[in-house]
Structures are given as structure tokens and as C-alpha cells.
mmCIF file of N, CA and C in Angstrom:
data_model
loop_
_atom_site.group_PDB
_atom_site.id
_atom_site.type_symbol
_atom_site.label_atom_id
_atom_site.label_comp_id
_atom_site.label_asym_id
_atom_site.label_seq_id
_atom_site.Cartn_x
_atom_site.Cartn_y
_atom_site.Cartn_z
ATOM 1 N N UNK A 1 0.844 -1.172 0.000
ATOM 2 C CA UNK A 1 0.000 0.000 0.000
ATOM 3 C C UNK A 1 0.891 1.237 0.000
ATOM 4 N N UNK A 2 0.604 2.123 -0.902
ATOM 5 C CA UNK A 2 1.363 3.362 -1.025
ATOM 6 C C UNK A 2 0.510 4.515 -0.496
ATOM 7 N N UNK A 3 1.050 5.255 0.457
ATOM 8 C CA UNK A 3 0.336 6.394 1.025
ATOM 9 C C UNK A 3 1.164 7.652 0.811
ATOM 10 N N UNK A 4 0.542 8.636 0.157
ATOM 11 C CA UNK A 4 1.186 9.930 -0.049
ATOM 12 C C UNK A 4 0.357 11.006 0.637
ATOM 13 N N UNK A 5 0.986 12.138 0.925
ATOM 14 C CA UNK A 5 0.307 13.239 1.609
ATOM 15 C C UNK A 5 0.459 14.512 0.792
ATOM 16 N N UNK A 6 -0.660 15.205 0.619
ATOM 17 C CA UNK A 6 -0.658 16.532 0.021
ATOM 18 C C UNK A 6 -1.018 17.496 1.147
ATOM 19 N N UNK A 7 -0.011 18.034 1.811
ATOM 20 C CA UNK A 7 -0.243 18.898 2.973
ATOM 21 C C UNK A 7 -0.990 20.168 2.607
ATOM 22 N N UNK A 8 -0.709 20.716 1.436
ATOM 23 C CA UNK A 8 -1.364 21.955 1.017
ATOM 24 C C UNK A 8 -2.877 21.779 0.921
ATOM 25 N N UNK A 9 -3.332 20.663 0.390
ATOM 26 C CA UNK A 9 -4.762 20.384 0.230
ATOM 27 C C UNK A 9 -5.339 19.584 1.396
ATOM 28 N N UNK A 10 -4.495 19.223 2.363
ATOM 29 C CA UNK A 10 -4.858 18.347 3.485
ATOM 30 C C UNK A 10 -5.541 17.089 2.960
ATOM 31 N N UNK A 11 -4.815 16.391 2.100
ATOM 32 C CA UNK A 11 -5.297 15.167 1.482
ATOM 33 C C UNK A 11 -4.296 14.042 1.712
ATOM 34 N N UNK A 12 -4.840 12.853 1.957
ATOM 35 C CA UNK A 12 -4.019 11.644 2.009
ATOM 36 C C UNK A 12 -4.430 10.815 0.801
ATOM 37 N N UNK A 13 -3.464 10.437 -0.022
ATOM 38 C CA UNK A 13 -3.741 9.676 -1.230
ATOM 39 C C UNK A 13 -3.267 8.246 -1.001
ATOM 40 N N UNK A 14 -4.195 7.298 -1.130
ATOM 41 C CA UNK A 14 -3.896 5.890 -0.896
ATOM 42 C C UNK A 14 -3.848 5.179 -2.241
ATOM 43 N N UNK A 15 -2.708 4.543 -2.516
ATOM 44 C CA UNK A 15 -2.493 3.783 -3.754
ATOM 45 C C UNK A 15 -2.806 4.590 -5.015
ATOM 46 N N UNK A 16 -2.538 5.884 -4.991
ATOM 47 C CA UNK A 16 -2.776 6.778 -6.134
ATOM 48 C C UNK A 16 -4.212 6.728 -6.636
ATOM 49 N N UNK A 17 -5.155 6.310 -5.779
ATOM 50 C CA UNK A 17 -6.539 6.169 -6.210
ATOM 51 C C UNK A 17 -7.517 6.884 -5.284
ATOM 52 N N UNK A 18 -7.451 6.605 -3.995
ATOM 53 C CA UNK A 18 -8.362 7.201 -3.026
ATOM 54 C C UNK A 18 -7.770 8.479 -2.459
ATOM 55 N N UNK A 19 -8.544 9.550 -2.443
ATOM 56 C CA UNK A 19 -8.130 10.804 -1.833
ATOM 57 C C UNK A 19 -9.015 11.039 -0.615
ATOM 58 N N UNK A 20 -8.384 11.141 0.518
ATOM 59 C CA UNK A 20 -9.094 11.264 1.784
ATOM 60 C C UNK A 20 -8.740 12.596 2.420
ATOM 61 N N UNK A 21 -9.744 13.361 2.796
ATOM 62 C CA UNK A 21 -9.505 14.601 3.513
ATOM 63 C C UNK A 21 -9.040 14.272 4.917
ATOM 64 N N UNK A 22 -7.817 14.611 5.230
ATOM 65 C CA UNK A 22 -7.287 14.287 6.543
ATOM 66 C C UNK A 22 -5.780 14.383 6.573
ATOM 67 N N UNK A 23 -5.208 13.679 7.531
ATOM 68 C CA UNK A 23 -3.757 13.730 7.709
ATOM 69 C C UNK A 23 -3.263 12.446 8.360
ATOM 70 N N UNK A 24 -1.989 12.175 8.151
ATOM 71 C CA UNK A 24 -1.332 11.062 8.827
ATOM 72 C C UNK A 24 -1.140 11.456 10.290
ATOM 73 N N UNK A 25 -1.448 10.549 11.195
ATOM 74 C CA UNK A 25 -1.242 10.803 12.622
ATOM 75 C C UNK A 25 0.237 10.554 12.916
ATOM 76 N N UNK A 26 0.946 11.562 13.391
ATOM 77 C CA UNK A 26 2.386 11.412 13.629
ATOM 78 C C UNK A 26 2.697 10.324 14.662
ATOM 79 N N UNK A 27 3.716 9.551 14.385
ATOM 80 C CA UNK A 27 4.245 8.543 15.308
ATOM 81 C C UNK A 27 3.211 7.518 15.764
ATOM 82 N N UNK A 28 2.248 7.198 14.888
ATOM 83 C CA UNK A 28 1.233 6.214 15.259
ATOM 84 C C UNK A 28 1.016 5.266 14.081
ATOM 85 N N UNK A 29 1.197 3.972 14.337
ATOM 86 C CA UNK A 29 0.998 2.962 13.314
ATOM 87 C C UNK A 29 0.008 1.919 13.798
ATOM 88 N N UNK A 30 -0.627 1.236 12.867
ATOM 89 C CA UNK A 30 -1.583 0.189 13.177
ATOM 90 C C UNK A 30 -0.877 -0.945 13.926
ATOM 91 N N UNK A 31 -1.486 -1.426 14.997
ATOM 92 C CA UNK A 31 -0.876 -2.508 15.777
ATOM 93 C C UNK A 31 -0.959 -3.843 15.040
ATOM 94 N N UNK A 32 -1.876 -3.972 14.075
ATOM 95 C CA UNK A 32 -2.021 -5.229 13.328
ATOM 96 C C UNK A 32 -1.074 -5.329 12.146
ATOM 97 N N UNK A 33 -0.962 -4.233 11.360
ATOM 98 C CA UNK A 33 -0.195 -4.312 10.117
ATOM 99 C C UNK A 33 1.000 -3.368 10.057
ATOM 100 N N UNK A 34 1.063 -2.383 10.948
ATOM 101 C CA UNK A 34 2.194 -1.458 10.969
ATOM 102 C C UNK A 34 2.061 -0.268 10.039
ATOM 103 N N UNK A 35 0.953 -0.171 9.293
ATOM 104 C CA UNK A 35 0.739 0.939 8.378
ATOM 105 C C UNK A 35 0.417 2.220 9.152
ATOM 106 N N UNK A 36 0.749 3.350 8.559
ATOM 107 C CA UNK A 36 0.460 4.644 9.177
ATOM 108 C C UNK A 36 -1.037 4.809 9.404
ATOM 109 N N UNK A 37 -1.385 5.464 10.500
ATOM 110 C CA UNK A 37 -2.771 5.746 10.840
ATOM 111 C C UNK A 37 -3.171 7.092 10.234
ATOM 112 N N UNK A 38 -4.394 7.152 9.708
ATOM 113 C CA UNK A 38 -4.911 8.363 9.076
ATOM 114 C C UNK A 38 -6.073 8.901 9.900
ATOM 115 N N UNK A 39 -6.085 10.209 10.129
ATOM 116 C CA UNK A 39 -7.245 10.851 10.739
ATOM 117 C C UNK A 39 -8.124 11.346 9.597
ATOM 118 N N UNK A 40 -9.321 10.786 9.478
ATOM 119 C CA UNK A 40 -10.253 11.102 8.401
ATOM 120 C C UNK A 40 -11.104 12.286 8.853
ATOM 121 N N UNK A 41 -10.901 13.458 8.249
ATOM 122 C CA UNK A 41 -11.583 14.685 8.660
ATOM 123 C C UNK A 41 -13.104 14.567 8.607
ATOM 124 N N UNK A 42 -13.627 13.925 7.577
ATOM 125 C CA UNK A 42 -15.077 13.837 7.398
ATOM 126 C C UNK A 42 -15.769 13.191 8.599
ATOM 127 N N UNK A 43 -15.106 12.212 9.211
ATOM 128 C CA UNK A 43 -15.689 11.497 10.339
ATOM 129 C C UNK A 43 -14.977 11.791 11.661
ATOM 130 N N UNK A 44 -13.938 12.610 11.624
ATOM 131 C CA UNK A 44 -13.181 12.995 12.814
ATOM 132 C C UNK A 44 -12.744 11.780 13.634
ATOM 133 N N UNK A 45 -12.251 10.756 12.931
ATOM 134 C CA UNK A 45 -11.766 9.542 13.594
ATOM 135 C C UNK A 45 -10.548 9.008 12.871
ATOM 136 N N UNK A 46 -9.780 8.219 13.585
ATOM 137 C CA UNK A 46 -8.582 7.605 13.027
ATOM 138 C C UNK A 46 -8.908 6.205 12.506
ATOM 139 N N UNK A 47 -8.226 5.823 11.414
ATOM 140 C CA UNK A 47 -8.420 4.490 10.862
ATOM 141 C C UNK A 47 -7.152 3.993 10.192
ATOM 142 N N UNK A 48 -7.127 2.697 9.952
ATOM 143 C CA UNK A 48 -6.048 2.074 9.189
ATOM 144 C C UNK A 48 -6.583 1.785 7.800
ATOM 145 N N UNK A 49 -6.003 2.388 6.788
ATOM 146 C CA UNK A 49 -6.466 2.192 5.416
ATOM 147 C C UNK A 49 -6.195 0.770 4.940
ATOM 148 N N UNK A 50 -5.103 0.177 5.377
ATOM 149 C CA UNK A 50 -4.762 -1.179 4.942
ATOM 150 C C UNK A 50 -5.734 -2.211 5.513
ATOM 151 N N UNK A 51 -6.020 -2.129 6.802
ATOM 152 C CA UNK A 51 -6.939 -3.065 7.458
ATOM 153 C C UNK A 51 -8.408 -2.685 7.253
ATOM 154 N N UNK A 52 -8.643 -1.453 6.786
ATOM 155 C CA UNK A 52 -9.989 -0.929 6.568
ATOM 156 C C UNK A 52 -10.810 -0.976 7.857
ATOM 157 N N UNK A 53 -10.207 -0.499 8.941
ATOM 158 C CA UNK A 53 -10.893 -0.493 10.234
ATOM 159 C C UNK A 53 -10.686 0.831 10.953
ATOM 160 N N UNK A 54 -11.702 1.205 11.711
ATOM 161 C CA UNK A 54 -11.626 2.372 12.577
ATOM 162 C C UNK A 54 -10.896 1.971 13.842
ATOM 163 N N UNK A 55 -10.202 2.909 14.464
ATOM 164 C CA UNK A 55 -9.476 2.598 15.688
ATOM 165 C C UNK A 55 -10.349 2.710 16.930
ATOM 166 N N UNK A 56 -11.453 3.432 16.835
ATOM 167 C CA UNK A 56 -12.369 3.583 17.968
ATOM 168 C C UNK A 56 -13.793 3.383 17.493
ATOM 169 N N UNK A 57 -14.639 2.945 18.406
ATOM 170 C CA UNK A 57 -16.061 2.803 18.108
ATOM 171 C C UNK A 57 -16.697 4.187 18.018
ATOM 172 N N UNK A 58 -17.839 4.299 17.312
ATOM 173 C CA UNK A 58 -18.547 5.581 17.282
ATOM 174 C C UNK A 58 -18.963 5.991 18.692
ATOM 175 N N UNK A 59 -19.191 7.268 18.877
ATOM 176 C CA UNK A 59 -19.511 7.775 20.218
ATOM 177 C C UNK A 59 -20.886 7.332 20.711
ATOM 178 N N UNK A 60 -21.787 6.981 19.798
ATOM 179 C CA UNK A 60 -23.106 6.521 20.195
ATOM 180 C C UNK A 60 -24.171 7.602 20.223
ATOM 181 N N UNK A 61 -23.776 8.848 20.086
ATOM 182 C CA UNK A 61 -24.733 9.961 20.069
ATOM 183 C C UNK A 61 -25.354 10.041 18.677
ATOM 184 N N UNK A 62 -26.661 9.808 18.575
ATOM 185 C CA UNK A 62 -27.329 9.816 17.270
ATOM 186 C C UNK A 62 -27.324 11.189 16.615
ATOM 187 N N UNK A 63 -27.056 12.240 17.365
ATOM 188 C CA UNK A 63 -27.002 13.586 16.795
ATOM 189 C C UNK A 63 -25.583 14.019 16.426
ATOM 190 N N UNK A 64 -24.602 13.176 16.690
ATOM 191 C CA UNK A 64 -23.208 13.499 16.364
ATOM 192 C C UNK A 64 -23.051 13.587 14.852
ATOM 193 N N UNK A 65 -22.574 14.712 14.369
ATOM 194 C CA UNK A 65 -22.438 14.916 12.921
ATOM 195 C C UNK A 65 -21.363 14.013 12.308
ATOM 196 N N UNK A 66 -20.455 13.516 13.112
ATOM 197 C CA UNK A 66 -19.390 12.648 12.608
ATOM 198 C C UNK A 66 -19.789 11.181 12.685
ATOM 199 N N UNK A 67 -20.151 10.728 13.857
ATOM 200 C CA UNK A 67 -20.402 9.298 14.088
ATOM 201 C C UNK A 67 -21.704 8.802 13.482
ATOM 202 N N UNK A 68 -22.714 9.649 13.421
ATOM 203 C CA UNK A 68 -24.013 9.188 12.932
ATOM 204 C C UNK A 68 -23.977 8.795 11.462
ATOM 205 N N UNK A 69 -23.042 9.351 10.691
ATOM 206 C CA UNK A 69 -22.953 9.025 9.266
ATOM 207 C C UNK A 69 -21.755 8.138 8.931
ATOM 208 N N UNK A 70 -20.993 7.752 9.930
ATOM 209 C CA UNK A 70 -19.782 6.960 9.698
ATOM 210 C C UNK A 70 -20.136 5.512 9.337
ATOM 211 N N UNK A 71 -19.585 4.991 8.234
ATOM 212 C CA UNK A 71 -19.842 3.590 7.884
ATOM 213 C C UNK A 71 -19.123 2.653 8.847
ATOM 214 N N UNK A 72 -19.584 1.395 8.902
ATOM 215 C CA UNK A 72 -18.941 0.441 9.802
ATOM 216 C C UNK A 72 -17.515 0.139 9.346
ATOM 217 N N UNK A 73 -17.295 0.117 8.056
ATOM 218 C CA UNK A 73 -15.959 0.014 7.475
ATOM 219 C C UNK A 73 -15.670 1.330 6.794
ATOM 220 N N UNK A 74 -14.401 1.654 6.655
ATOM 221 C CA UNK A 74 -14.017 2.913 6.029
ATOM 222 C C UNK A 74 -14.060 2.733 4.507
ATOM 223 N N UNK A 75 -14.842 3.524 3.843
ATOM 224 C CA UNK A 75 -14.874 3.528 2.372
ATOM 225 C C UNK A 75 -14.551 4.921 1.897
ATOM 226 N N UNK A 76 -13.796 5.008 0.852
ATOM 227 C CA UNK A 76 -13.409 6.317 0.316
ATOM 228 C C UNK A 76 -14.423 6.793 -0.691
#
């Protein structure tokens, strides 16, 4: 998996195909695969693009603008 960052546009590009609004979390890697962790701005949560998993469960508040629309798996 190739991950590039466009800091000017605040975009993370995964495998030259998916563009995600967000940033790489400094000094934090996935405990399962070792890939860099990405903070996805749209959902205000961190995930591993390689494992396609969120690092934390949604907050549970049905009115939360981030968690209420977050998919169970991360899709770009």
C-alpha cells in the first residue's frame, strides 16, 4: 500500500486512487499491520487504510455529525 500526503490540500492519497480529507497521525501505526494511521476529517476519527478499520467505536450519540454518518468500514 502506497500512502502519499498533500499537505497543502490536506489530502491523504492511498495507492494513487483514493483521496481522503485528513492527515497522517504522527508517530502512530496500526498494531495489526504497521501501516500509518490516518485521521479522516469527514468522520473525525482515526483508521487504518490497509486493514480498513476504525481505531475507535462511534460515540453513540445519534445527533453526532461525525459518528451518525460513519460507515462500519471505512470507504473512500
